[in-house]
Coordinates of C-alpha atoms and ligand atoms in Angstrom, one line a residue:
M211 CA -44.2 -41.1 59.1
S212 CA -40.6 -42.0 60.4
D213 CA -39.5 -40.4 63.6
P214 CA -37.6 -37.1 63.3
I215 CA -33.8 -37.0 63.6
R216 CA -33.1 -35.1 66.9
V217 CA -30.3 -32.5 66.7
G218 CA -28.4 -31.2 69.8
L219 CA -27.0 -27.7 69.1
V220 CA -24.0 -26.8 71.3
G221 CA -23.5 -23.1 71.0
L222 CA -26.1 -20.4 70.0
G223 CA -24.1 -17.5 68.6
T224 CA -24.4 -16.2 65.0
V225 CA -23.9 -19.6 63.5
G226 CA -26.1 -21.5 66.0
Q227 CA -29.0 -19.2 65.5
G228 CA -28.5 -19.6 61.7
V229 CA -28.8 -23.4 62.1
L230 CA -32.1 -23.0 64.0
R231 CA -33.4 -20.6 61.3
V232 CA -32.3 -22.7 58.3
L233 CA -33.7 -25.9 59.7
R234 CA -37.0 -24.2 60.6
N235 CA -37.4 -22.4 57.2
N236 CA -36.4 -25.4 55.1
V237 CA -37.7 -28.3 57.2
D238 CA -40.1 -29.5 54.5
E239 CA -37.6 -29.3 51.7
I240 CA -35.0 -31.2 53.8
E241 CA -37.6 -33.9 54.7
R242 CA -38.2 -34.4 51.0
R243 CA -34.4 -35.1 50.7
V244 CA -33.9 -37.2 53.8
G245 CA -37.2 -38.9 54.3
R246 CA -37.2 -37.7 58.0
R247 CA -37.6 -34.3 59.7
L248 CA -34.5 -32.8 61.2
V249 CA -35.6 -31.1 64.5
V250 CA -33.4 -29.4 67.1
T251 CA -34.4 -30.8 70.5
H252 CA -31.6 -29.5 72.7
V253 CA -29.7 -26.2 72.8
A254 CA -26.7 -25.6 75.1
T255 CA -25.7 -22.0 75.6
K256 CA -24.3 -19.8 78.3
D257 CA -25.6 -16.7 76.6
L258 CA -29.3 -16.9 76.0
A259 CA -29.6 -13.1 76.1
L260 CA -28.1 -12.8 72.6
N261 CA -30.5 -15.2 71.0
S262 CA -33.3 -13.9 68.9
E263 CA -34.7 -17.3 67.6
P264 CA -37.8 -19.0 69.1
L265 CA -36.8 -22.0 71.3
D266 CA -40.3 -23.4 71.9
G267 CA -40.3 -27.1 72.6
I268 CA -36.5 -27.2 72.8
T269 CA -34.6 -28.3 76.0
V270 CA -32.2 -25.4 76.9
S271 CA -29.2 -26.0 79.1
D272 CA -26.1 -24.1 80.0
D273 CA -23.6 -26.9 80.3
A274 CA -22.2 -28.0 77.0
L275 CA -20.6 -31.2 78.3
A276 CA -23.8 -32.3 80.1
S277 CA -25.8 -31.6 77.0
V278 CA -23.9 -34.4 75.2
R279 CA -25.3 -36.9 77.7
D280 CA -28.9 -36.2 76.5
A281 CA -30.1 -39.5 75.2
E282 CA -32.9 -37.8 73.3
V283 CA -30.4 -36.5 70.7
D284 CA -29.2 -38.4 67.6
V285 CA -26.6 -36.0 66.3
F286 CA -24.7 -33.1 67.7
V287 CA -23.7 -29.8 66.1
E288 CA -20.7 -28.1 67.8
V289 CA -20.8 -24.4 67.1
M290 CA -19.6 -23.0 70.5
G291 CA -16.0 -22.4 69.2
G292 CA -12.8 -22.6 71.3
Y293 CA -10.7 -25.5 72.1
T294 CA -10.9 -27.3 75.4
I295 CA -14.6 -27.8 76.0
A296 CA -15.5 -28.0 72.3
K297 CA -12.9 -30.9 72.0
Q298 CA -14.4 -32.6 75.0
V299 CA -17.9 -32.2 73.6
M300 CA -16.8 -33.7 70.3
L301 CA -14.9 -36.6 71.8
A302 CA -17.8 -37.3 74.3
A303 CA -20.3 -37.4 71.4
I304 CA -18.1 -39.7 69.4
A305 CA -17.6 -42.0 72.4
R306 CA -21.3 -42.3 72.7
G307 CA -21.5 -43.3 69.0
K308 CA -23.2 -40.0 68.0
P309 CA -22.2 -38.2 64.8
V310 CA -20.9 -34.6 65.2
V311 CA -21.0 -31.7 62.8
T312 CA -18.8 -28.7 63.5
A313 CA -17.8 -25.3 62.1
N314 CA -14.8 -25.2 64.4
K315 CA -11.8 -24.9 62.0
A316 CA -9.4 -23.8 64.8
L317 CA -10.1 -26.9 66.8
L318 CA -9.9 -29.2 63.8
A319 CA -6.7 -27.6 62.5
E320 CA -5.0 -28.0 65.9
H321 CA -6.6 -31.2 67.2
G322 CA -8.2 -32.8 64.1
N323 CA -5.8 -35.7 64.0
D324 CA -7.0 -36.8 67.5
I325 CA -10.6 -36.1 66.8
F326 CA -10.7 -37.8 63.4
G327 CA -8.7 -40.7 64.8
A328 CA -11.2 -41.2 67.5
A329 CA -14.1 -40.9 65.0
A330 CA -12.5 -43.4 62.6
A331 CA -11.8 -45.9 65.4
A332 CA -15.4 -45.6 66.6
G333 CA -16.9 -45.6 63.1
V334 CA -18.7 -42.3 63.8
A335 CA -19.1 -39.6 61.2
V336 CA -17.7 -36.1 61.7
G337 CA -18.9 -33.4 59.3
F338 CA -16.9 -30.2 58.9
E339 CA -18.2 -28.6 55.6
A340 CA -18.9 -25.3 57.5
A341 CA -15.3 -25.1 58.8
V342 CA -13.9 -24.0 55.4
A343 CA -15.2 -21.2 53.2
G344 CA -18.6 -20.8 55.0
G345 CA -21.5 -21.7 52.6
I346 CA -19.3 -23.0 49.7
P347 CA -19.5 -26.8 49.6
I348 CA -15.7 -27.1 49.1
I349 CA -15.1 -30.0 51.4
K350 CA -17.6 -32.2 49.5
A351 CA -16.4 -30.9 46.2
V352 CA -12.7 -31.7 46.8
R353 CA -13.2 -34.8 48.9
E354 CA -15.9 -36.4 46.7
G355 CA -16.4 -34.5 43.5
L356 CA -12.6 -34.5 42.6
S357 CA -11.9 -38.0 43.9
G358 CA -11.0 -39.2 40.5
N359 CA -8.0 -36.8 40.3
R360 CA -4.5 -36.5 41.6
I361 CA -5.0 -32.9 43.0
D362 CA -1.9 -30.7 42.8
S363 CA -3.1 -27.4 44.1
V364 CA -5.9 -25.7 46.0
A365 CA -5.9 -21.9 46.5
G366 CA -8.3 -19.2 47.3
I367 CA -9.8 -16.4 49.3
I368 CA -10.9 -18.2 52.5
N369 CA -11.5 -15.4 55.0
G370 CA -14.5 -13.3 54.4
T371 CA -13.5 -10.6 57.0
C372 CA -10.2 -9.9 55.2
N373 CA -11.8 -9.9 51.8
Y374 CA -14.4 -7.5 53.1
I375 CA -11.7 -5.2 54.6
L376 CA -9.5 -5.3 51.5
T377 CA -12.5 -4.6 49.2
Q378 CA -13.6 -1.6 51.3
M379 CA -10.1 -0.2 51.3
T380 CA -9.8 -0.7 47.5
M381 CA -13.2 0.4 46.4
K382 CA -14.2 2.9 49.0
G383 CA -10.9 4.2 50.3
Q384 CA -12.0 3.1 53.8
G385 CA -9.4 2.8 56.6
F386 CA -8.5 -0.6 57.9
A387 CA -10.0 -0.1 61.4
E388 CA -13.3 1.2 60.0
A389 CA -13.7 -1.7 57.6
L390 CA -12.9 -4.2 60.4
A391 CA -15.5 -2.7 62.7
D392 CA -18.1 -3.0 59.9
A393 CA -17.2 -6.7 59.3
Q394 CA -17.5 -7.4 63.1
K395 CA -21.0 -5.7 63.1
L396 CA -22.1 -7.9 60.2
G397 CA -21.1 -11.1 62.2
Y398 CA -18.3 -12.1 59.8
A399 CA -15.3 -11.9 62.2
E400 CA -14.0 -14.4 64.6
A401 CA -14.5 -13.9 68.4
D402 CA -10.8 -12.7 68.3
P403 CA -10.5 -10.8 65.1
T404 CA -6.7 -11.1 65.1
F405 CA -7.3 -14.6 63.9
D406 CA -8.9 -13.1 60.8
I407 CA -6.5 -10.2 60.1
E408 CA -3.3 -12.0 60.9
G409 CA -4.2 -14.9 58.6
V410 CA -4.6 -17.6 61.3
D411 CA -8.2 -18.3 60.4
S412 CA -7.2 -18.8 56.8
A413 CA -4.3 -21.0 57.9
H414 CA -6.7 -23.2 59.9
K415 CA -8.8 -23.7 56.8
L416 CA -5.9 -24.2 54.5
A417 CA -4.5 -27.0 56.7
L418 CA -7.9 -28.8 56.3
L419 CA -7.9 -28.2 52.5
A420 CA -4.4 -29.6 52.1
S421 CA -5.2 -32.7 54.0
I422 CA -8.3 -33.6 52.0
A423 CA -6.6 -32.6 48.7
F424 CA -3.4 -34.7 49.2
G425 CA -4.5 -37.3 51.7
M426 CA -2.1 -36.3 54.5
P427 CA -2.5 -35.9 58.3
L428 CA -3.3 -32.3 59.4
A429 CA -0.1 -30.2 59.7
F430 CA -1.4 -26.7 60.7
K431 CA 1.9 -25.8 62.4
S432 CA 3.7 -26.0 59.0
V433 CA 1.4 -23.4 57.3
Y434 CA 3.4 -20.2 56.6
C435 CA 1.1 -17.3 57.8
E436 CA 1.1 -13.6 57.2
G437 CA -1.9 -11.3 57.6
I438 CA -3.2 -8.1 56.1
S439 CA -2.6 -5.7 59.0
K440 CA 0.5 -4.1 57.3
I441 CA -1.2 -3.5 54.0
G442 CA -1.6 0.3 53.4
A443 CA -3.4 2.5 50.9
Q444 CA -0.1 3.1 49.1
D445 CA 0.3 -0.7 48.5
I446 CA -3.2 -1.0 47.2
Q447 CA -2.7 2.0 44.8
A448 CA 0.7 0.8 43.5
A449 CA -0.7 -2.7 42.9
Q450 CA -3.7 -1.2 41.0
A451 CA -1.4 1.0 38.9
L452 CA 0.6 -2.1 38.0
G453 CA -2.7 -4.0 37.0
Y454 CA -3.2 -6.1 40.2
R455 CA -5.5 -6.4 43.2
I456 CA -4.4 -7.4 46.7
K457 CA -6.2 -10.4 48.2
L458 CA -5.4 -12.5 51.3
L459 CA -4.9 -16.0 49.8
G460 CA -4.4 -19.4 51.1
L461 CA -2.4 -21.6 48.7
T462 CA -1.3 -25.2 48.9
R463 CA 0.6 -27.0 46.2
R464 CA 2.1 -30.5 45.8
D465 CA 5.0 -31.2 43.5
E466 CA 7.8 -33.8 43.4
S467 CA 9.7 -32.1 46.3
G468 CA 6.7 -31.9 48.7
V469 CA 3.8 -29.8 49.8
S470 CA 3.8 -26.1 50.5
M471 CA 1.0 -24.4 52.6
R472 CA 1.0 -20.6 52.8
V473 CA -1.3 -17.8 53.7
H474 CA -0.3 -14.2 52.8
P475 CA -1.5 -11.1 51.1
T476 CA -1.1 -11.7 47.4
L477 CA -1.2 -9.6 44.2
V478 CA -3.5 -11.2 41.6
P479 CA -3.7 -9.8 38.0
D480 CA -6.9 -7.7 37.9
D481 CA -8.2 -9.5 34.8
Q482 CA -8.3 -12.9 36.6
L483 CA -11.6 -14.0 38.1
I484 CA -10.4 -14.3 41.7
A485 CA -9.2 -10.7 41.7
R486 CA -12.8 -9.7 41.2
V487 CA -14.3 -11.7 44.1
D488 CA -15.2 -8.9 46.5
G489 CA -16.8 -8.3 49.9
V490 CA -17.4 -11.2 52.2
V491 CA -17.4 -13.6 49.3
N492 CA -14.8 -16.5 49.3
A493 CA -13.4 -18.2 46.2
V494 CA -11.5 -21.5 46.0
V495 CA -9.8 -22.8 42.9
A496 CA -8.5 -26.4 42.7
H497 CA -6.4 -28.1 40.0
G498 CA -6.6 -31.8 39.3
N499 CA -4.8 -33.8 36.7
A500 CA -7.9 -35.0 35.0
V501 CA -10.3 -32.1 35.5
G502 CA -7.9 -29.2 35.1
T503 CA -9.0 -26.1 37.0
V504 CA -12.3 -25.8 38.8
G505 CA -13.5 -22.8 40.8
F506 CA -16.2 -22.2 43.5
F507 CA -17.3 -18.9 45.0
G508 CA -19.9 -17.9 47.5
R509 CA -20.5 -16.3 50.9
G510 CA -17.7 -17.4 53.3
A511 CA -19.0 -16.1 56.6
G512 CA -22.2 -15.1 58.4
G513 CA -25.0 -17.1 60.1
D514 CA -27.1 -18.4 57.3
P515 CA -24.4 -19.3 54.7
T516 CA -22.5 -21.2 57.4
A517 CA -25.7 -22.9 58.6
S518 CA -26.3 -23.9 55.0
A519 CA -23.1 -26.0 55.1
I520 CA -23.9 -27.4 58.6
V521 CA -27.3 -28.5 57.5
A522 CA -25.9 -30.2 54.4
D523 CA -23.6 -32.2 56.7
L524 CA -26.7 -33.0 58.9
V525 CA -28.4 -34.3 55.7
D526 CA -25.5 -36.6 54.9
V527 CA -25.3 -37.8 58.5
A528 CA -29.1 -38.4 58.6
R529 CA -28.9 -40.5 55.4
N530 CA -26.2 -42.7 56.8
L531 CA -27.6 -43.2 60.3
G532 CA -27.5 -46.8 61.1
A533 CA -25.5 -47.7 58.0
D534 CA -22.2 -49.7 58.2
A535 CA -19.3 -47.3 58.9
R536 CA -17.3 -48.9 56.1
H537 CA -19.7 -47.3 53.6
Q538 CA -19.1 -43.8 54.9
V539 CA -16.8 -41.4 53.0
P540 CA -13.6 -41.3 55.0
V541 CA -13.4 -38.1 57.0
L542 CA -10.4 -36.7 55.1
G543 CA -11.5 -38.4 51.8
F544 CA -8.7 -41.0 51.9
R545 CA -8.7 -44.3 53.9
T546 CA -7.3 -43.6 57.3
D547 CA -4.6 -46.3 56.9
A548 CA -3.6 -44.7 53.6
L549 CA -2.9 -41.1 54.8
Q550 CA 0.7 -40.2 54.1
P551 CA 2.8 -37.6 55.9
L552 CA 4.3 -35.8 52.9
P553 CA 7.4 -33.6 53.0
L554 CA 6.4 -30.1 54.0
L555 CA 8.3 -27.2 52.3
P556 CA 9.4 -24.1 54.2
I557 CA 8.5 -20.8 52.6
A558 CA 12.2 -20.3 51.7
E559 CA 11.8 -23.1 49.1
V560 CA 8.6 -21.7 47.6
H561 CA 8.8 -20.2 44.1
S562 CA 6.7 -17.1 43.2
S563 CA 6.9 -13.6 41.8
H564 CA 7.2 -10.7 44.2
F565 CA 5.9 -7.2 44.5
L566 CA 8.3 -4.8 46.2
R567 CA 7.6 -1.2 47.1
L568 CA 10.5 0.8 48.4
S569 CA 10.5 4.4 49.7
V570 CA 13.7 6.0 48.4
A571 CA 15.5 9.4 48.5
D572 CA 14.9 11.4 45.3
E573 CA 18.5 11.1 43.9
A574 CA 20.1 10.3 40.7
G575 CA 21.1 6.6 40.1
V576 CA 18.5 5.1 42.5
L577 CA 16.7 3.1 39.8
K578 CA 20.0 1.9 38.3
A579 CA 21.2 0.7 41.7
I580 CA 18.0 -1.2 42.4
T581 CA 17.9 -2.9 39.0
S582 CA 21.6 -3.8 39.3
V583 CA 21.1 -5.6 42.6
L584 CA 18.2 -7.6 41.1
A585 CA 20.1 -8.3 37.8
E586 CA 23.2 -9.6 39.9
S587 CA 20.7 -11.9 41.7
E588 CA 19.4 -13.1 38.4
I589 CA 16.0 -11.7 39.2
S590 CA 14.2 -10.2 36.2
I591 CA 11.8 -7.3 36.5
E592 CA 8.4 -7.8 34.9
G593 CA 6.8 -4.4 35.8
I594 CA 8.0 -1.2 37.4
L595 CA 6.5 2.1 38.6
Q596 CA 8.2 5.2 40.0
K597 CA 6.4 7.8 41.9
E598 CA 7.7 11.3 42.5
P599 CA 8.0 12.6 46.0
R600 CA 5.0 14.5 47.5
E601 CA 4.7 16.7 50.5
H602 CA 5.5 14.5 53.6
E603 CA 6.2 11.5 51.4
D604 CA 9.5 10.1 49.9
A605 CA 9.7 9.1 46.3
S606 CA 8.8 5.4 45.8
V607 CA 9.6 2.6 43.4
A608 CA 7.2 -0.4 43.0
L609 CA 8.2 -3.4 40.9
I610 CA 7.1 -7.0 40.1
T611 CA 9.8 -9.6 39.7
S612 CA 9.9 -12.8 37.7
V613 CA 9.2 -16.1 39.5
V614 CA 12.1 -16.8 41.8
Q615 CA 12.8 -19.1 44.8
E616 CA 12.0 -17.2 48.0
S617 CA 15.4 -17.6 49.5
R618 CA 17.1 -16.0 46.5
F619 CA 14.6 -13.1 46.6
E620 CA 15.2 -12.6 50.3
T621 CA 19.0 -12.4 49.8
A622 CA 18.4 -9.7 47.1
L623 CA 16.0 -7.9 49.3
Q624 CA 18.5 -7.6 52.2
R625 CA 21.0 -6.1 49.7
L626 CA 18.4 -3.6 48.5
L627 CA 17.5 -2.6 52.1
A628 CA 21.2 -1.9 52.8
L629 CA 21.4 0.6 49.9
P630 CA 22.0 4.1 51.4
F631 CA 19.0 5.8 49.7
V632 CA 16.4 3.2 50.8
R633 CA 14.2 4.6 53.6
D634 CA 12.0 2.6 56.0
G635 CA 8.6 1.6 54.8
V636 CA 9.4 -1.3 52.5
S637 CA 6.4 -3.5 51.3
H638 CA 7.0 -7.0 50.1
I639 CA 4.0 -8.9 48.8
R640 CA 4.0 -12.2 46.8
V641 CA 2.3 -12.4 43.4
E642 CA 0.3 -15.3 41.9
H643 CA -1.0 -15.9 38.4
F644 CA -3.7 -18.6 38.2
R645 CA -3.8 -21.0 35.3
D646 CA -7.0 -21.7 33.4
Ligands
LIG141 N1 -14.2 -15.1 60.5 C1 -14.4 -16.1 59.4 C2 -14.3 -15.2 58.1 C3 -15.7 -16.7 59.5 O1 -14.3 -14.0 58.1 O2 -14.2 -15.8 57.0 C4 -15.9 -17.9 58.7 O3 -15.0 -18.9 58.9

């Protein structure tokens, strides 16, 4: 029998323990696929107390950087998170000619151009399936399965924590804080959950998706980003009454003027599939000029689903060990020398429909004034709902506009906010309709 492939695991949190578990539980099945066993031989962690997986026969150390010098390891898995040390670990492994698999979307979004550049120069593989949408094999699907297409959009629910929170608020009337605490207990949230709820985690993932879809260098800083922390029960109810659900979406599109990348809460018509993707589940929809629309859904966070993606990368790496680097799939799916920095569109130039909820005084002429401002701005109203005042609550008007360029909508919004009867407490959420 061939020698096992020795895996060094750097980090032993929820995901690291998941990798140990999945490799142990599925070792025979994986061997049938690869022809060799995948065995963890070294674990580096500073926090052994949190581990509940057996570590018999495994070298355990507490120095991530030193662990990369272990000559008895063939491939490294970086699941420690963070930036500085994790980047050093990855670059050190690459410099030693060892492939690296990572779930670290934050590191790749911010420093991926350096890391992928070093990997390409050294002819070393870097796997990052687990960095986007947890267990959904979306990197492989877009980078390899859709490689016959010119891809023009990728969009989806790519943060399990936010989808869990919004689902709990919609279905169970749970408060934001309670739902977030549950998501943290279940191991879905980032170490710093503001990355989840303020949309930063989705923005990291979207930057990776845009690069593999369009063949451009990573441009995380150009992703427009808004989170869900300002979404309240009244928004969820008004959206439902108008026939929509609120989801945190990441959306990237390419047209003749350039590429837009944006993360924000979004109203989706409630009869579209993506509106019905609930809980920690993620969903990604891509559109290519040959295939049309394709969709993927599955668990986007948690130890075992994320480990599923990491182990799939390990299987790919294991199959290619020793092979000529020219036969590897390029890390972003396009030849490194063919990556193109495309024009990146600011949010002001993006076209979409808008949901607007205004708290207003209960006076005659309110609706007429609102509709006049929108009409003068050549913005058509597609749906409207008026709610009478309740005890301790103003009256409110919620409406959906036609598709309009964001800058034009923003000018109209400023005029609406200046109307004397409009109170504080405006909600503005973009709306998306997905094509089949
Ligand atoms: N915090 C992330 C999420 C984990 O909730 O989706 C997976 O990237």
